[in-house]
mmCIF file of C-alpha atoms in Angstrom:
data_model
loop_
_atom_site.group_PDB
_atom_site.id
_atom_site.type_symbol
_atom_site.label_atom_id
_atom_site.label_comp_id
_atom_site.label_asym_id
_atom_site.label_seq_id
_atom_site.Cartn_x
_atom_site.Cartn_y
_atom_site.Cartn_z
ATOM 1 C CA MET A 1217 74.084 95.123 -36.922
ATOM 2 C CA PRO A 1218 77.478 94.928 -39.527
ATOM 3 C CA LEU A 1219 78.818 94.487 -35.052
ATOM 4 C CA PHE A 1220 77.066 91.946 -34.631
ATOM 5 C CA THR A 1221 77.326 89.630 -37.614
ATOM 6 C CA ASP A 1222 81.262 90.743 -36.924
ATOM 7 C CA PHE A 1223 80.157 88.617 -33.814
ATOM 8 C CA GLU A 1224 77.607 85.756 -34.720
ATOM 9 C CA PRO A 1225 79.740 82.486 -35.677
ATOM 10 C CA PHE A 1226 81.380 82.988 -31.480
ATOM 11 C CA LEU A 1227 78.045 83.346 -29.991
ATOM 12 C CA ILE A 1228 76.850 79.214 -30.274
ATOM 13 C CA PRO A 1229 81.046 78.749 -29.171
ATOM 14 C CA ILE A 1230 80.121 81.787 -25.899
ATOM 15 C CA LEU A 1231 76.498 80.118 -25.459
ATOM 16 C CA PHE A 1232 77.917 76.803 -25.655
ATOM 17 C CA ILE A 1233 80.965 77.512 -22.833
ATOM 18 C CA ILE A 1234 77.694 79.531 -20.369
ATOM 19 C CA ILE A 1235 76.001 77.000 -20.302
ATOM 20 C CA VAL A 1236 78.437 73.812 -19.457
ATOM 21 C CA GLY A 1237 80.231 76.238 -17.049
ATOM 22 C CA LEU A 1238 77.025 77.005 -15.828
ATOM 23 C CA ILE A 1239 76.199 73.423 -15.459
ATOM 24 C CA ILE A 1240 79.584 72.235 -13.480
ATOM 25 C CA PHE A 1241 78.678 75.153 -11.019
ATOM 26 C CA ILE A 1242 75.260 73.803 -10.353
ATOM 27 C CA THR A 1243 76.380 70.338 -9.861
ATOM 28 C CA TYR A 1244 79.288 71.576 -7.629
ATOM 29 C CA TYR A 1245 77.028 73.994 -5.726
ATOM 30 C CA PHE A 1246 74.303 70.843 -4.449
ATOM 31 C CA SER A 1247 76.541 68.320 -4.121
ATOM 32 C CA THR A 1248 75.786 66.423 -1.204
ATOM 33 C CA LYS A 1249 79.493 67.789 0.143
ATOM 34 C CA GLN A 1250 78.931 71.248 -0.035
ATOM 35 C CA LYS A 1251 75.843 71.573 1.293
ATOM 36 C CA ILE A 1252 77.155 69.360 4.698
ATOM 37 C CA ILE A 1253 80.699 72.088 4.324
ATOM 38 C CA ARG A 1254 77.854 74.733 3.891
ATOM 39 C CA THR A 1255 75.426 74.241 6.422
ATOM 40 C CA LEU A 1256 78.497 72.998 9.310
ATOM 41 C CA SER A 1257 79.859 76.311 8.642
ATOM 42 C CA LYS A 1258 77.326 77.994 10.058
ATOM 43 C CA LEU A 1259 76.741 75.767 13.011
ATOM 44 C CA PRO A 1260 78.868 76.845 16.070
ATOM 45 C CA ILE A 1261 81.436 73.687 17.809
ATOM 46 C CA LYS A 1262 80.979 73.000 20.629
ATOM 47 C CA GLN A 1263 81.987 71.350 24.035
ATOM 48 C CA ILE A 1264 80.230 68.278 24.614
ATOM 49 C CA GLY A 1265 79.059 69.452 28.715
ATOM 50 C CA SER A 1266 78.438 73.047 27.580
ATOM 51 C CA LEU A 1267 75.451 71.163 25.170
ATOM 52 C CA LYS A 1268 71.785 72.082 25.440
ATOM 53 C CA ASN A 1269 68.690 71.323 25.131
ATOM 54 C CA ASN A 1270 67.115 71.484 21.780
ATOM 55 C CA GLU A 1271 70.041 72.808 20.262
ATOM 56 C CA LEU A 1272 71.161 72.227 17.155
ATOM 57 C CA THR A 1273 74.550 72.416 17.109
ATOM 58 C CA ARG A 1274 78.211 70.246 15.910
ATOM 59 C CA PHE A 1275 80.812 68.531 17.582
ATOM 60 C CA THR A 1276 83.897 66.925 16.534
ATOM 61 C CA GLY A 1277 85.079 63.679 17.765
ATOM 62 C CA LYS A 1278 86.713 59.938 17.926
ATOM 63 C CA ALA A 1279 84.147 57.444 16.680
ATOM 64 C CA LEU A 1280 83.772 54.278 19.284
ATOM 65 C CA HIS A 1281 81.342 51.531 19.162
ATOM 66 C CA VAL A 1282 78.406 50.891 21.206
ATOM 67 C CA LYS A 1283 77.713 47.007 20.382
ATOM 68 C CA GLU A 1284 79.585 44.779 18.426
ATOM 69 C CA PRO A 1285 81.126 47.114 14.604
ATOM 70 C CA LEU A 1286 81.062 46.752 11.626
ATOM 71 C CA VAL A 1287 83.436 45.292 9.065
ATOM 72 C CA ALA A 1288 83.818 46.738 6.407
ATOM 73 C CA PRO A 1289 83.533 43.895 3.130
ATOM 74 C CA PHE A 1290 86.029 45.045 1.255
ATOM 75 C CA SER A 1291 88.928 46.089 4.148
ATOM 76 C CA LYS A 1292 87.622 44.396 6.977
ATOM 77 C CA ARG A 1293 88.772 47.343 9.563
ATOM 78 C CA LYS A 1294 85.845 47.198 11.527
ATOM 79 C CA CYS A 1295 83.606 50.500 11.979
ATOM 80 C CA VAL A 1296 80.395 52.320 12.758
ATOM 81 C CA PHE A 1297 78.655 53.333 9.173
ATOM 82 C CA TYR A 1298 80.188 51.923 5.609
ATOM 83 C CA VAL A 1299 79.262 52.901 2.196
ATOM 84 C CA ILE A 1300 80.538 50.529 -0.802
ATOM 85 C CA LYS A 1301 79.858 50.789 -4.736
ATOM 86 C CA ILE A 1302 80.846 48.026 -7.525
ATOM 87 C CA GLU A 1303 80.802 49.467 -11.124
ATOM 88 C CA GLN A 1304 81.061 48.168 -14.779
ATOM 89 C CA GLN A 1305 82.223 50.395 -17.246
ATOM 90 C CA LYS A 1306 79.905 49.740 -19.767
ATOM 91 C CA SER A 1307 80.500 50.693 -24.040
ATOM 92 C CA ASN A 1308 77.662 52.068 -26.386
ATOM 93 C CA GLY A 1309 78.920 52.631 -29.569
ATOM 94 C CA LYS A 1310 81.554 55.722 -28.836
ATOM 95 C CA GLN A 1311 80.879 56.898 -25.861
ATOM 96 C CA GLN A 1312 82.049 54.797 -21.991
ATOM 97 C CA SER A 1313 79.555 55.085 -18.975
ATOM 98 C CA TRP A 1314 79.449 53.108 -15.619
ATOM 99 C CA ARG A 1315 77.094 51.672 -14.114
ATOM 100 C CA THR A 1316 76.048 50.803 -10.422
ATOM 101 C CA ILE A 1317 75.638 46.696 -9.968
ATOM 102 C CA VAL A 1318 75.538 47.250 -6.117
ATOM 103 C CA HIS A 1319 75.085 50.334 -4.023
ATOM 104 C CA GLU A 1320 75.090 49.049 0.180
ATOM 105 C CA GLU A 1321 75.470 51.360 3.045
ATOM 106 C CA LYS A 1322 75.298 50.344 6.693
ATOM 107 C CA VAL A 1323 75.079 51.939 9.840
ATOM 108 C CA GLN A 1324 75.273 51.229 13.855
ATOM 109 C CA ASP A 1325 74.425 53.414 17.120
ATOM 110 C CA PHE A 1326 77.483 54.696 17.928
ATOM 111 C CA PHE A 1327 79.605 57.676 20.039
ATOM 112 C CA ILE A 1328 81.347 60.113 19.883
ATOM 113 C CA GLU A 1329 84.637 61.442 21.386
ATOM 114 C CA LYS A 1330 86.261 63.631 22.889
ATOM 115 C CA ASN A 1331 88.326 64.567 26.232
ATOM 116 C CA SER A 1332 86.703 61.883 28.129
ATOM 117 C CA ASP A 1333 83.074 63.207 26.960
ATOM 118 C CA PHE A 1334 80.394 60.963 25.341
ATOM 119 C CA ALA A 1335 77.916 61.805 23.330
ATOM 120 C CA MET A 1336 75.449 59.587 21.611
ATOM 121 C CA VAL A 1337 74.614 59.434 17.903
ATOM 122 C CA ARG A 1338 71.415 56.928 16.827
ATOM 123 C CA LEU A 1339 71.512 56.312 13.036
ATOM 124 C CA HIS A 1340 67.521 54.928 11.380
ATOM 125 C CA GLN A 1341 67.983 53.818 8.337
ATOM 126 C CA ASN A 1342 64.573 53.132 7.283
ATOM 127 C CA PRO A 1343 63.111 56.072 7.158
ATOM 128 C CA LYS A 1344 66.913 57.176 7.044
ATOM 129 C CA ASN A 1345 67.356 60.143 9.964
ATOM 130 C CA TYR A 1346 70.235 61.608 8.157
ATOM 131 C CA THR A 1347 72.332 63.043 5.427
ATOM 132 C CA SER A 1348 75.995 61.962 5.690
ATOM 133 C CA TYR A 1349 79.357 62.132 3.356
ATOM 134 C CA LEU A 1350 82.334 60.086 4.110
ATOM 135 C CA VAL A 1351 85.070 60.380 2.128
ATOM 136 C CA ALA A 1352 86.157 56.454 0.048
ATOM 137 C CA ASP A 1353 89.620 55.815 1.258
ATOM 138 C CA LYS A 1354 89.683 52.284 -0.750
ATOM 139 C CA LYS A 1355 89.789 51.293 -4.161
ATOM 140 C CA VAL A 1356 90.155 48.603 -6.307
ATOM 141 C CA LYS A 1357 89.485 48.017 -10.466
ATOM 142 C CA SER A 1358 90.010 45.617 -12.627
ATOM 143 C CA GLY A 1359 89.431 45.169 -16.705
ATOM 144 C CA THR A 1360 90.864 44.225 -19.738
ATOM 145 C CA PHE A 1361 94.648 43.609 -18.347
ATOM 146 C CA ASN A 1362 94.235 43.650 -15.151
ATOM 147 C CA ASP A 1363 94.029 40.728 -13.231
ATOM 148 C CA PRO A 1364 91.448 41.055 -10.169
ATOM 149 C CA THR A 1365 93.325 40.595 -6.928
ATOM 150 C CA SER A 1366 91.966 36.966 -5.092
ATOM 151 C CA GLU A 1367 90.179 39.638 -2.671
ATOM 152 C CA PHE A 1368 88.777 42.156 -4.748
ATOM 153 C CA LYS A 1369 87.486 38.904 -6.683
ATOM 154 C CA ALA A 1370 86.661 37.174 -3.485
ATOM 155 C CA LEU A 1371 84.560 40.271 -2.862
ATOM 156 C CA LEU A 1372 82.699 40.597 -5.969
ATOM 157 C CA GLU A 1373 81.672 36.484 -5.704
ATOM 158 C CA SER A 1374 80.210 37.330 -1.634
ATOM 159 C CA TYR A 1375 78.265 39.775 -4.413
ATOM 160 C CA HIS A 1376 78.217 37.357 -6.992
ATOM 161 C CA ILE A 1377 79.092 39.231 -9.372
ATOM 162 C CA LYS A 1378 81.163 37.344 -12.595
ATOM 163 C CA SER A 1379 84.644 39.030 -12.707
ATOM 164 C CA ASP A 1380 84.480 37.605 -16.357
ATOM 165 C CA ASN A 1381 82.617 37.819 -19.288
ATOM 166 C CA PHE A 1382 81.167 34.826 -21.504
ATOM 167 C CA LEU A 1383 84.381 35.129 -23.404
ATOM 168 C CA GLY A 1384 86.600 34.859 -20.203
ATOM 169 C CA LEU A 1385 87.839 38.290 -20.814
ATOM 170 C CA ASN A 1386 87.896 40.527 -17.597
ATOM 171 C CA LYS A 1387 84.621 43.341 -16.916
ATOM 172 C CA THR A 1388 86.058 46.880 -15.875
ATOM 173 C CA LEU A 1389 84.641 47.150 -12.615
ATOM 174 C CA ARG A 1390 85.595 49.015 -9.163
ATOM 175 C CA TYR A 1391 85.039 49.162 -6.183
ATOM 176 C CA SER A 1392 85.038 51.878 -3.807
ATOM 177 C CA GLU A 1393 84.392 51.848 -0.249
ATOM 178 C CA ALA A 1394 83.900 54.858 2.247
ATOM 179 C CA ILE A 1395 84.343 54.199 5.835
ATOM 180 C CA ILE A 1396 83.534 55.714 9.775
ATOM 181 C CA GLU A 1397 86.274 53.533 11.269
ATOM 182 C CA ILE A 1398 86.497 53.260 15.231
ATOM 183 C CA GLY A 1399 88.862 55.436 16.959
ATOM 184 C CA GLU A 1400 88.531 58.363 13.537
ATOM 185 C CA GLU A 1401 87.843 61.573 14.425
ATOM 186 C CA ILE A 1402 84.439 63.285 12.492
ATOM 187 C CA THR A 1403 82.105 66.019 12.802
ATOM 188 C CA VAL A 1404 78.546 65.639 13.735
ATOM 189 C CA ALA A 1405 75.915 67.350 13.817
ATOM 190 C CA GLY A 1406 71.954 67.257 15.678
ATOM 191 C CA ILE A 1407 69.797 68.345 17.935
ATOM 192 C CA ALA A 1408 71.494 67.421 21.175
ATOM 193 C CA LYS A 1409 69.057 65.823 24.641
ATOM 194 C CA TRP A 1410 70.381 65.206 27.212
ATOM 195 C CA LYS A 1411 68.500 61.383 28.800
ATOM 196 C CA SER A 1412 69.575 59.068 32.279
ATOM 197 C CA LEU A 1413 72.528 56.811 31.261
ATOM 198 C CA LYS A 1414 71.042 53.541 31.863
ATOM 199 C CA GLU A 1415 74.071 51.442 32.001
ATOM 200 C CA PRO A 1416 77.640 52.698 32.882
ATOM 201 C CA ILE A 1417 80.152 53.185 30.236
ATOM 202 C CA GLU A 1418 83.775 52.757 30.855
ATOM 203 C CA GLY A 1419 85.694 55.966 31.350
ATOM 204 C CA TYR A 1420 82.400 58.134 31.810
ATOM 205 C CA SER A 1421 81.098 59.333 35.086
ATOM 206 C CA TYR A 1422 78.275 61.044 34.667
ATOM 207 C CA SER A 1423 74.213 59.430 35.080
ATOM 208 C CA LYS A 1424 73.472 61.678 31.910
ATOM 209 C CA ILE A 1425 74.993 61.429 28.431
ATOM 210 C CA ALA A 1426 74.203 63.675 25.685
ATOM 211 C CA GLU A 1427 72.661 62.472 22.418
ATOM 212 C CA LEU A 1428 72.545 64.049 18.765
ATOM 213 C CA GLU A 1429 69.810 63.345 17.158
ATOM 214 C CA SER A 1430 66.736 64.269 14.012
ATOM 215 C CA SER A 1431 63.995 65.923 14.199
ATOM 216 C CA ASP A 1432 60.981 66.433 12.088
ATOM 217 C CA LYS A 1433 63.263 68.924 9.988
ATOM 218 C CA GLN A 1434 66.626 68.014 10.522
ATOM 219 C CA LYS A 1435 68.640 65.275 9.899
ATOM 220 C CA LEU A 1436 71.800 64.402 11.716
ATOM 221 C CA ILE A 1437 74.919 65.234 9.723
ATOM 222 C CA ILE A 1438 77.639 63.347 9.463
ATOM 223 C CA THR A 1439 81.454 63.543 7.838
ATOM 224 C CA ASP A 1440 84.886 62.490 8.276
ATOM 225 C CA LEU A 1441 86.174 65.425 6.504
ATOM 226 C CA PRO A 1442 89.039 67.446 8.239
ATOM 227 C CA ASN A 1443 89.429 70.926 8.856
ATOM 228 C CA ILE A 1444 85.939 72.189 8.558
ATOM 229 C CA LYS A 1445 85.992 75.684 9.801
ATOM 230 C CA SER A 1446 83.266 77.313 10.977
ATOM 231 C CA LYS A 1447 81.599 80.887 11.661
ATOM 232 C CA LYS A 1448 80.608 80.680 15.153
ATOM 233 C CA ARG A 1449 82.513 79.516 18.330
ATOM 234 C CA PHE A 1450 81.479 78.933 22.088
#
């Protein structure tokens, strides 16, 4: 009993550390990024020409547009997929937090190409037939002593957001942008389907093309994370 009493003052701090560590681990392990990495690592890496119908597989190659590409709102880069977020810092007494005021995601169908082989990737947002993780590579922010750049201010105005408050002081705002740029190397996983080509593709001489699709049980997976290793290779 005395031994237990000696440790009693340390029990609450130890339990607190264990609980915080568990929360951090669970948040990390079940994050979209880690779930995508775990799923892709279990799938074989294949060449497009060796894909089989109805086979779940992954493929890495360059993203190419099918139609007029999208244009990222801030960087103005041409792309087939972008995700942007505008957040404002809010204070509640001593605590500060970020509130999302704009979250926009736009996609379009695109080709993925490697060594002159093409596959089509068809994306739908309603209902959403894919899960994704894109690396945010454009970030900008403003604050009390940090005026927004003219480009950032123009972006905010396009979303009807004022960069200052009623006192004329800058709001604390931040912007992040993640895209799949034309020609960027990405990884896509999905159900392979071979289909007849309705219109010719420049540089592609075959009459059929592989499409990577979703199913009722399997969404397409899309990421621009580099160097995701596979436990299987064919």
